[in-house]
Every structure is written in C-alpha cells, then in structure tokens.
PDB file of C-alpha atoms in Angstrom:
ATOM      1  CA  LEU A   1      -8.071  10.821   2.410  1.00  0.00           C
ATOM      2  CA  SER A   2      -9.991  12.747  -0.193  1.00  0.00           C
ATOM      3  CA  GLY A   3     -11.248  16.015   1.205  1.00  0.00           C
ATOM      4  CA  LEU A   4      -8.994  15.859   4.259  1.00  0.00           C
ATOM      5  CA  VAL A   5      -5.520  16.357   2.844  1.00  0.00           C
ATOM      6  CA  GLY A   6      -4.407  19.899   3.468  1.00  0.00           C
ATOM      7  CA  SER A   7      -7.136  20.593   6.022  1.00  0.00           C
ATOM      8  CA  GLU A   8      -6.700  20.923   9.753  1.00  0.00           C
ATOM      9  CA  MET A   9      -7.268  17.180  10.080  1.00  0.00           C
ATOM     10  CA  CYS A  10      -3.814  16.481   8.647  1.00  0.00           C
ATOM     11  CA  ILE A  11      -1.705  18.089  11.346  1.00  0.00           C
ATOM     12  CA  ARG A  12       1.599  16.937   9.846  1.00  0.00           C
ATOM     13  CA  ASP A  13       2.790  16.661   6.254  1.00  0.00           C
ATOM     14  CA  SER A  14       2.752  12.894   6.710  1.00  0.00           C
ATOM     15  CA  CYS A  15      -0.187  12.067   8.931  1.00  0.00           C
ATOM     16  CA  GLY A  16      -0.229   8.305   8.410  1.00  0.00           C
ATOM     17  CA  ILE A  17      -3.630   8.103   6.716  1.00  0.00           C
ATOM     18  CA  ILE A  18      -2.762   9.088   3.163  1.00  0.00           C
ATOM     19  CA  PRO A  19      -2.976   5.935   1.013  1.00  0.00           C
ATOM     20  CA  ASP A  20      -0.402   5.157  -1.652  1.00  0.00           C
ATOM     21  CA  LEU A  21      -3.024   4.010  -4.142  1.00  0.00           C
ATOM     22  CA  VAL A  22      -6.730   4.688  -4.612  1.00  0.00           C
ATOM     23  CA  CYS A  23      -8.748   2.894  -7.269  1.00  0.00           C
ATOM     24  CA  GLU A  24     -12.322   1.893  -7.966  1.00  0.00           C
ATOM     25  CA  LEU A  25     -13.026  -1.845  -8.102  1.00  0.00           C
ATOM     26  CA  ARG A  26     -16.201  -3.740  -8.921  1.00  0.00           C
ATOM     27  CA  ARG A  27     -17.613  -5.462  -5.846  1.00  0.00           C
ATOM     28  CA  THR A  28     -20.793  -7.420  -5.248  1.00  0.00           C
ATOM     29  CA  THR A  29     -22.794  -7.254  -2.032  1.00  0.00           C
ATOM     30  CA  PRO A  30     -21.846 -10.203   0.222  1.00  0.00           C
ATOM     31  CA  GLY A  31     -24.655 -12.711   0.708  1.00  0.00           C
ATOM     32  CA  VAL A  32     -26.701 -11.458  -2.231  1.00  0.00           C
ATOM     33  CA  ALA A  33     -26.865 -14.064  -4.990  1.00  0.00           C
ATOM     34  CA  GLY A  34     -26.891 -12.613  -8.481  1.00  0.00           C
ATOM     35  CA  GLY A  35     -26.435  -9.100  -7.167  1.00  0.00           C
ATOM     36  CA  ARG A  36     -25.060  -6.482  -9.521  1.00  0.00           C
ATOM     37  CA  ALA A  37     -21.487  -5.415  -8.980  1.00  0.00           C
ATOM     38  CA  ARG A  38     -20.919  -1.785  -8.086  1.00  0.00           C
ATOM     39  CA  LEU A  39     -17.825   0.381  -8.183  1.00  0.00           C
ATOM     40  CA  VAL A  40     -16.259   0.825  -4.762  1.00  0.00           C
ATOM     41  CA  ARG A  41     -13.350   3.158  -4.060  1.00  0.00           C
ATOM     42  CA  CYS A  42     -10.633   1.123  -2.342  1.00  0.00           C
ATOM     43  CA  LEU A  43      -7.516   2.304  -0.516  1.00  0.00           C
ATOM     44  CA  PHE A  44      -4.127   0.587  -0.695  1.00  0.00           C
ATOM     45  CA  ASP A  45      -0.947   1.149   1.289  1.00  0.00           C
ATOM     46  CA  VAL A  46       2.452  -0.135   0.133  1.00  0.00           C
ATOM     47  CA  LYS A  47       4.728  -1.601   2.801  1.00  0.00           C
ATOM     48  CA  THR A  48       7.981  -3.548   2.915  1.00  0.00           C
ATOM     49  CA  VAL A  49       9.366  -6.136   5.324  1.00  0.00           C
ATOM     50  CA  TYR A  50      13.127  -6.333   5.765  1.00  0.00           C
ATOM     51  CA  ALA A  51      15.037  -9.523   6.550  1.00  0.00           C
ATOM     52  CA  GLY A  52      15.252 -10.188  10.271  1.00  0.00           C
ATOM     53  CA  ASN A  53      12.017  -8.330  10.971  1.00  0.00           C
ATOM     54  CA  VAL A  54       9.795  -9.636  13.760  1.00  0.00           C
ATOM     55  CA  GLN A  55       7.253 -10.778  11.165  1.00  0.00           C
ATOM     56  CA  TYR A  56       9.817 -13.117   9.604  1.00  0.00           C
ATOM     57  CA  GLY A  57      10.611 -14.614  12.993  1.00  0.00           C
ATOM     58  CA  ALA A  58       6.955 -15.185  13.857  1.00  0.00           C
ATOM     59  CA  ALA A  59       6.140 -16.627  10.436  1.00  0.00           C
ATOM     60  CA  GLY A  60       9.178 -18.912  10.581  1.00  0.00           C
ATOM     61  CA  ARG A  61       8.199 -20.317  13.971  1.00  0.00           C
ATOM     62  CA  ALA A  62       4.667 -20.930  12.681  1.00  0.00           C
ATOM     63  CA  GLY A  63       5.958 -22.568   9.485  1.00  0.00           C
ATOM     64  CA  GLU A  64       4.069 -20.100   7.289  1.00  0.00           C
ATOM     65  CA  ARG A  65       5.107 -19.750   3.672  1.00  0.00           C
ATOM     66  CA  ALA A  66       5.279 -16.030   2.804  1.00  0.00           C
ATOM     67  CA  GLY A  67       3.757 -15.462   6.225  1.00  0.00           C
ATOM     68  CA  ALA A  68       5.830 -12.375   7.015  1.00  0.00           C
ATOM     69  CA  VAL A  69       4.237 -10.222   4.315  1.00  0.00           C
ATOM     70  CA  GLU A  70       0.773 -11.518   5.140  1.00  0.00           C
ATOM     71  CA  ARG A  71       1.253 -10.725   8.816  1.00  0.00           C
ATOM     72  CA  ARG A  72       2.468  -7.220   7.963  1.00  0.00           C
ATOM     73  CA  ALA A  73      -0.517  -6.648   5.678  1.00  0.00           C
ATOM     74  CA  ARG A  74      -2.944  -7.545   8.464  1.00  0.00           C
ATOM     75  CA  LEU A  75      -1.541  -4.703  10.586  1.00  0.00           C
ATOM     76  CA  VAL A  76      -2.349  -1.995   8.026  1.00  0.00           C
ATOM     77  CA  PRO A  77      -6.096  -1.442   8.732  1.00  0.00           C
ATOM     78  CA  ALA A  78      -5.533  -1.087  12.485  1.00  0.00           C
ATOM     79  CA  ALA A  79      -2.647   1.327  11.871  1.00  0.00           C
ATOM     80  CA  TYR A  80      -4.893   3.546   9.729  1.00  0.00           C
ATOM     81  CA  ASP A  81      -7.616   3.429  12.368  1.00  0.00           C
ATOM     82  CA  LEU A  82      -5.135   4.461  15.063  1.00  0.00           C
ATOM     83  CA  ALA A  83      -3.708   7.262  12.905  1.00  0.00           C
ATOM     84  CA  ALA A  84      -7.209   8.617  12.270  1.00  0.00           C
ATOM     85  CA  ARG A  85      -7.968   8.600  15.995  1.00  0.00           C
ATOM     86  CA  GLN A  86      -4.701  10.411  16.704  1.00  0.00           C
ATOM     87  CA  GLN A  87      -5.514  13.076  14.146  1.00  0.00           C
ATOM     88  CA  ASP A  88      -8.964  13.577  15.649  1.00  0.00           C
ATOM     89  CA  ARG A  89      -7.473  13.943  19.126  1.00  0.00           C
ATOM     90  CA  GLN A  90      -4.755  16.350  17.971  1.00  0.00           C
ATOM     91  CA  MET A  91      -7.422  18.494  16.342  1.00  0.00           C
ATOM     92  CA  LEU A  92      -9.382  18.603  19.614  1.00  0.00           C
ATOM     93  CA  VAL A  93      -6.214  19.480  21.538  1.00  0.00           C
ATOM     94  CA  ARG A  94      -5.446  22.337  19.162  1.00  0.00           C
ATOM     95  CA  ARG A  95      -8.981  23.670  19.454  1.00  0.00           C
ATOM     96  CA  ALA A  96      -8.888  23.434  23.249  1.00  0.00           C
ATOM     97  CA  VAL A  97      -5.584  25.298  23.452  1.00  0.00           C
ATOM     98  CA  ALA A  98      -6.758  27.944  20.990  1.00  0.00           C
ATOM     99  CA  ALA A  99      -9.842  28.511  23.136  1.00  0.00           C
ATOM    100  CA  GLY A 100      -7.718  28.895  26.259  1.00  0.00           C
ATOM    101  CA  GLY A 101      -8.756  25.534  27.666  1.00  0.00           C
ATOM    102  CA  ASP A 102      -6.779  22.652  29.094  1.00  0.00           C
ATOM    103  CA  ALA A 103      -5.337  20.145  26.611  1.00  0.00           C
ATOM    104  CA  ASP A 104      -5.335  17.475  29.331  1.00  0.00           C
ATOM    105  CA  ALA A 105      -9.126  17.658  29.417  1.00  0.00           C
ATOM    106  CA  VAL A 106      -9.300  16.073  25.943  1.00  0.00           C
ATOM    107  CA  PRO A 107     -10.233  12.374  26.310  1.00  0.00           C
ATOM    108  CA  ALA A 108      -7.609   9.699  25.722  1.00  0.00           C
ATOM    109  CA  LEU A 109      -7.653   7.772  22.463  1.00  0.00           C
ATOM    110  CA  ASP A 110      -9.564   4.827  23.949  1.00  0.00           C
ATOM    111  CA  ASP A 111     -12.288   7.120  25.287  1.00  0.00           C
ATOM    112  CA  LEU A 112     -12.436   9.441  22.293  1.00  0.00           C
ATOM    113  CA  PRO A 113     -15.741   9.493  20.387  1.00  0.00           C
ATOM    114  CA  VAL A 114     -15.657   8.909  16.657  1.00  0.00           C
ATOM    115  CA  GLY A 115     -14.310  12.064  15.060  1.00  0.00           C
ATOM    116  CA  PRO A 116     -14.505  13.414  11.503  1.00  0.00           C
ATOM    117  CA  CYS A 117     -11.251  11.816  10.362  1.00  0.00           C
ATOM    118  CA  LEU A 118     -12.131   8.335  11.614  1.00  0.00           C
ATOM    119  CA  ARG A 119     -15.681   8.714  10.308  1.00  0.00           C
ATOM    120  CA  ARG A 120     -14.355   9.582   6.853  1.00  0.00           C
ATOM    121  CA  LEU A 121     -11.949   6.644   6.912  1.00  0.00           C
ATOM    122  CA  ARG A 122     -14.757   4.235   7.717  1.00  0.00           C
ATOM    123  CA  GLU A 123     -16.653   5.316   4.620  1.00  0.00           C
ATOM    124  CA  PHE A 124     -14.174   3.146   2.687  1.00  0.00           C
ATOM    125  CA  PRO A 125     -13.550  -0.595   2.895  1.00  0.00           C
ATOM    126  CA  PRO A 126     -10.639  -1.564   5.188  1.00  0.00           C
ATOM    127  CA  VAL A 127      -7.305  -0.411   3.759  1.00  0.00           C
ATOM    128  CA  THR A 128      -5.480  -3.190   1.930  1.00  0.00           C
ATOM    129  CA  GLY A 129      -1.784  -3.602   2.583  1.00  0.00           C
ATOM    130  CA  LEU A 130       0.384  -4.244  -0.476  1.00  0.00           C
ATOM    131  CA  VAL A 131       3.448  -5.711   1.205  1.00  0.00           C
ATOM    132  CA  PHE A 132       6.729  -6.792  -0.399  1.00  0.00           C
ATOM    133  CA  GLY A 133       9.303  -8.900   1.423  1.00  0.00           C
ATOM    134  CA  SER A 134      13.077  -9.189   1.247  1.00  0.00           C
ATOM    135  CA  TYR A 135      12.932 -12.403  -0.758  1.00  0.00           C
ATOM    136  CA  GLY A 136      10.672 -11.283  -3.569  1.00  0.00           C
ATOM    137  CA  GLU A 137       7.434 -12.436  -1.966  1.00  0.00           C
ATOM    138  CA  ALA A 138       4.275 -10.347  -1.857  1.00  0.00           C
ATOM    139  CA  SER A 139       1.156 -10.292   0.294  1.00  0.00           C
ATOM    140  CA  PRO A 140      -2.190 -11.706  -0.898  1.00  0.00           C
ATOM    141  CA  GLY A 141      -3.476  -8.201  -1.610  1.00  0.00           C
ATOM    142  CA  VAL A 142      -0.805  -7.733  -4.290  1.00  0.00           C
ATOM    143  CA  HIS A 143      -1.802 -10.930  -6.087  1.00  0.00           C
ATOM    144  CA  THR A 144      -5.493 -10.087  -5.829  1.00  0.00           C
ATOM    145  CA  LEU A 145      -4.936  -6.622  -7.303  1.00  0.00           C
ATOM    146  CA  LEU A 146      -2.865  -8.073 -10.166  1.00  0.00           C
ATOM    147  CA  THR A 147      -5.651 -10.549 -10.903  1.00  0.00           C
ATOM    148  CA  VAL A 148      -8.233  -7.759 -11.024  1.00  0.00           C
ATOM    149  CA  LEU A 149      -6.037  -5.633 -13.309  1.00  0.00           C
ATOM    150  CA  ALA A 150      -5.270  -8.543 -15.634  1.00  0.00           C
ATOM    151  CA  ARG A 151      -8.956  -9.373 -15.920  1.00  0.00           C
ATOM    152  CA  ALA A 152      -9.812  -5.759 -16.761  1.00  0.00           C
ATOM    153  CA  VAL A 153      -7.084  -5.479 -19.416  1.00  0.00           C
ATOM    154  CA  ALA A 154      -8.012  -8.806 -20.991  1.00  0.00           C
ATOM    155  CA  GLU A 155     -11.706  -7.950 -21.068  1.00  0.00           C
ATOM    156  CA  ARG A 156     -10.959  -4.739 -22.940  1.00  0.00           C
ATOM    157  CA  GLU A 157      -8.071  -5.707 -25.227  1.00  0.00           C
ATOM    158  CA  TRP A 158      -8.029  -9.458 -25.842  1.00  0.00           C
ATOM    159  CA  ARG A 159      -9.011  -9.100 -29.493  1.00  0.00           C
ATOM    160  CA  GLU A 160      -6.445  -6.372 -30.191  1.00  0.00           C
ATOM    161  CA  MET A 161      -3.802  -8.573 -28.536  1.00  0.00           C
ATOM    162  CA  GLY A 162      -4.511 -11.332 -31.030  1.00  0.00           C
ATOM    163  CA  ALA A 163      -5.531 -13.776 -28.308  1.00  0.00           C
ATOM    164  CA  ARG A 164      -7.977 -16.548 -29.118  1.00  0.00           C
ATOM    165  CA  THR A 165     -10.031 -16.016 -25.972  1.00  0.00           C
ATOM    166  CA  GLU A 166     -10.330 -13.538 -23.130  1.00  0.00           C
ATOM    167  CA  SER A 167      -9.048 -16.213 -20.761  1.00  0.00           C
ATOM    168  CA  GLU A 168      -5.899 -16.682 -22.842  1.00  0.00           C
ATOM    169  CA  ALA A 169      -5.264 -12.934 -22.860  1.00  0.00           C
ATOM    170  CA  ARG A 170      -5.769 -12.780 -19.113  1.00  0.00           C
ATOM    171  CA  GLY A 171      -3.078 -15.401 -18.589  1.00  0.00           C
ATOM    172  CA  ILE A 172      -0.635 -13.518 -20.828  1.00  0.00           C
ATOM    173  CA  VAL A 173      -1.241 -10.178 -19.145  1.00  0.00           C
ATOM    174  CA  MET A 174      -1.035 -11.742 -15.685  1.00  0.00           C
ATOM    175  CA  ALA A 175       2.328 -13.339 -16.445  1.00  0.00           C
ATOM    176  CA  GLN A 176       3.734 -10.075 -17.814  1.00  0.00           C
ATOM    177  CA  MET A 177       2.505  -8.038 -14.862  1.00  0.00           C
ATOM    178  CA  ARG A 178       4.021 -10.500 -12.402  1.00  0.00           C
ATOM    179  CA  HIS A 179       7.304 -10.435 -14.305  1.00  0.00           C
ATOM    180  CA  GLN A 180       7.483  -6.636 -14.350  1.00  0.00           C
ATOM    181  CA  LEU A 181       6.464  -6.260 -10.722  1.00  0.00           C
ATOM    182  CA  SER A 182       8.977  -8.890  -9.634  1.00  0.00           C
ATOM    183  CA  LEU A 183      11.787  -7.101 -11.458  1.00  0.00           C
ATOM    184  CA  ALA A 184      10.804  -3.737  -9.983  1.00  0.00           C
ATOM    185  CA  ALA A 185      10.573  -5.142  -6.440  1.00  0.00           C
ATOM    186  CA  HIS A 186      13.915  -6.960  -6.639  1.00  0.00           C
ATOM    187  CA  ALA A 187      15.655  -3.996  -8.281  1.00  0.00           C
ATOM    188  CA  GLY A 188      14.340  -1.598  -5.646  1.00  0.00           C
ATOM    189  CA  HIS A 189      15.521  -3.884  -2.863  1.00  0.00           C
ATOM    190  CA  MET A 190      18.977  -4.189  -4.384  1.00  0.00           C
ATOM    191  CA  ARG A 191      19.248  -0.412  -4.786  1.00  0.00           C
ATOM    192  CA  VAL A 192      18.440   0.028  -1.087  1.00  0.00           C
ATOM    193  CA  LEU A 193      21.138  -2.489  -0.121  1.00  0.00           C
ATOM    194  CA  GLN A 194      23.666  -0.864  -2.446  1.00  0.00           C
ATOM    195  CA  ALA A 195      22.923   2.576  -1.014  1.00  0.00           C
ATOM    196  CA  ARG A 196      23.657   1.219   2.476  1.00  0.00           C
ATOM    197  CA  CYS A 197      26.991  -0.476   1.680  1.00  0.00           C
ATOM    198  CA  ALA A 198      28.951   2.596   2.788  1.00  0.00           C
ATOM    199  CA  TYR A 199      27.667   2.147   6.349  1.00  0.00           C
ATOM    200  CA  VAL A 200      28.807  -1.459   6.825  1.00  0.00           C
ATOM    201  CA  GLY A 201      31.083  -1.703   9.860  1.00  0.00           C
ATOM    202  CA  LEU A 202      29.976   1.617  11.370  1.00  0.00           C
ATOM    203  CA  ALA A 203      28.226   1.921  14.694  1.00  0.00           C
ATOM    204  CA  HIS A 204      24.616   3.127  14.527  1.00  0.00           C
ATOM    205  CA  GLY A 205      25.444   6.651  15.675  1.00  0.00           C
ATOM    206  CA  ALA A 206      28.319   6.975  13.225  1.00  0.00           C
ATOM    207  CA  ALA A 207      26.157   5.673  10.382  1.00  0.00           C
ATOM    208  CA  VAL A 208      23.404   8.182  11.157  1.00  0.00           C
ATOM    209  CA  ALA A 209      25.915  11.024  11.283  1.00  0.00           C
ATOM    210  CA  GLU A 210      27.499   9.991   7.986  1.00  0.00           C
ATOM    211  CA  ALA A 211      24.105   9.707   6.309  1.00  0.00           C
ATOM    212  CA  ALA A 212      23.207  13.207   7.495  1.00  0.00           C
ATOM    213  CA  ARG A 213      26.537  14.573   6.258  1.00  0.00           C
ATOM    214  CA  GLN A 214      26.070  13.061   2.802  1.00  0.00           C
ATOM    215  CA  GLY A 215      22.394  13.888   2.579  1.00  0.00           C
ATOM    216  CA  ALA A 216      21.700  10.212   1.899  1.00  0.00           C
ATOM    217  CA  PRO A 217      18.263   9.352   0.490  1.00  0.00           C
ATOM    218  CA  THR A 218      15.696   7.522   2.541  1.00  0.00           C
ATOM    219  CA  ALA A 219      15.055   3.865   1.803  1.00  0.00           C
ATOM    220  CA  ALA A 220      11.952   4.818  -0.182  1.00  0.00           C
ATOM    221  CA  HIS A 221      13.908   7.194  -2.426  1.00  0.00           C
ATOM    222  CA  ALA A 222      16.826   4.785  -2.758  1.00  0.00           C
ATOM    223  CA  ALA A 223      14.416   2.156  -4.040  1.00  0.00           C
ATOM    224  CA  MET A 224      13.051   4.360  -6.825  1.00  0.00           C
ATOM    225  CA  TRP A 225      13.272   2.611 -10.153  1.00  0.00           C
ATOM    226  CA  PRO A 226      12.205   3.609 -13.691  1.00  0.00           C
ATOM    227  CA  GLY A 227       8.677   2.452 -14.452  1.00  0.00           C
ATOM    228  CA  PRO A 228       8.296  -0.659 -16.628  1.00  0.00           C
ATOM    229  CA  GLU A 229       7.765  -0.166 -20.335  1.00  0.00           C
ATOM    230  CA  SER A 230       4.158  -0.128 -21.419  1.00  0.00           C
ATOM    231  CA  LEU A 231       2.933  -3.525 -22.570  1.00  0.00           C
ATOM    232  CA  GLY A 232       1.170  -2.100 -25.596  1.00  0.00           C
ATOM    233  CA  VAL A 233      -1.751  -3.739 -27.338  1.00  0.00           C
ATOM    234  CA  ASP A 234       0.383  -6.501 -28.837  1.00  0.00           C
ATOM    235  CA  GLY A 235       1.489  -7.662 -25.370  1.00  0.00           C
ATOM    236  CA  ARG A 236       5.220  -7.506 -26.212  1.00  0.00           C
ATOM    237  CA  GLY A 237       6.064  -4.053 -24.847  1.00  0.00           C
ATOM    238  CA  SER A 238       6.573  -2.394 -28.209  1.00  0.00           C
ATOM    239  CA  GLY A 239       3.168  -0.740 -28.375  1.00  0.00           C
ATOM    240  CA  GLY A 240       2.973  -1.515 -32.069  1.00  0.00           C
TER     241      GLY A 240
END
C-alpha cells in the first residue's frame, strides 16, 4: 500500500498486502443518475488456481462454469483484510515488547481495534482478484479490466487505427488483448509444468531437497514469459 511499504507496518518483505497492480479507473457514484465519473485508485492481486485445487472440486460439484477462478477471486478481499489486521497486531506486539510490556496483553485479531494498516486499506475499494486457472480460464475481474482497457485505447486511438467507429476499434483491441493474455497465461502454465518434470516420481521430501540443491525457481519465476509485442497504432503489432 502506498505510504506503507518500507515502514514499520510491513514487518516482512512480503506482508501480504502489497497489490500486484494499481491503476486509476473512472467510476460513477452508485445510485446517482447522471453523476459524473471520477478517477478511483483500484488495487488488483494476481492469483492462480492449479488443477485439483479445492476450488475446482467445489465448482465442479456446483456445476459452475469457470467457477474455480471466481471462487478464488472472492477470497482475495478477505485475505487482504486479514493481512492488514495481522500487520497491525504485529506492530502493537513489537511496540509492547520494546516498551518492556507483555506481548500477550495485545488483543487478539478479532478484538483488535482498527489500526493504521487496515484503515489505509479501507481507503480503497475492495481489492479485485485477477485469477487464472489451469485450463486457460480467468475470473470476471480479468474480463472487466480488459474491457475497461480496450474502451480506453479505442477512445483514444480509433482514428489512428483506421477503424470506422470507436466501437469497431474497441472490438479489435479487445480481441487482440484476449489473444495475447491467453497466450501468456497458457505459456506461463506450461513453463511451470516443464520446470516440475524433474520431480515426477519423487516423494515430497525428496522433491523439496532436490529443488533446494538445484536452486529451482519458484512457480512465479518459472512462469515468467517475455511481454507481448506492442500492438502499435495500426493494431497489427508492428507499430508502423
């Protein structure tokens, strides 16, 4: 969170409340007809769901199409809220210990008053989970963000693209963004699987030991993939 990273509120290097993406989106006030849109800073967190995960089982039993990624996305706001509460409590524990007090006297999470970290988090809209599944599916937040981006690009560049209307340009940009994102998601997933092939047939302990010996990358680093080529103003990726 802006203004908190690097301060005493982030006790660890990865404190669980640092979003993967922050951007400003136009939003209108709910319930106000004809209200002017205003820029709102929104937080996004990228997650993945692997095959066999509990979300896939629950979604399958409920007959939900792409339900696993949607279920995972719904867990993101509560996870951020919990992480903020934990950071606030850890800060109080550190202060109590530094002052020679008893750390056990710090209230439990459920009884903890709203602290600075949680208060800062609540200044933003609920964090949106951008979740990608093992079968190429994505959560609703991904599709909504792509729609917003495509609309913004089309509004600004539809004439330079040679499109007849802004709506036509929006459709072109949307299709290209979906294509590029799909390729990146599938390629990243395949790279993770390929990086794990050496551990097939090993017991969990042996696999962990072998990974440590080789200095194997984490799943996030194994999934790294070169960024897609810029679309350019002509919409064909050449930039000319």
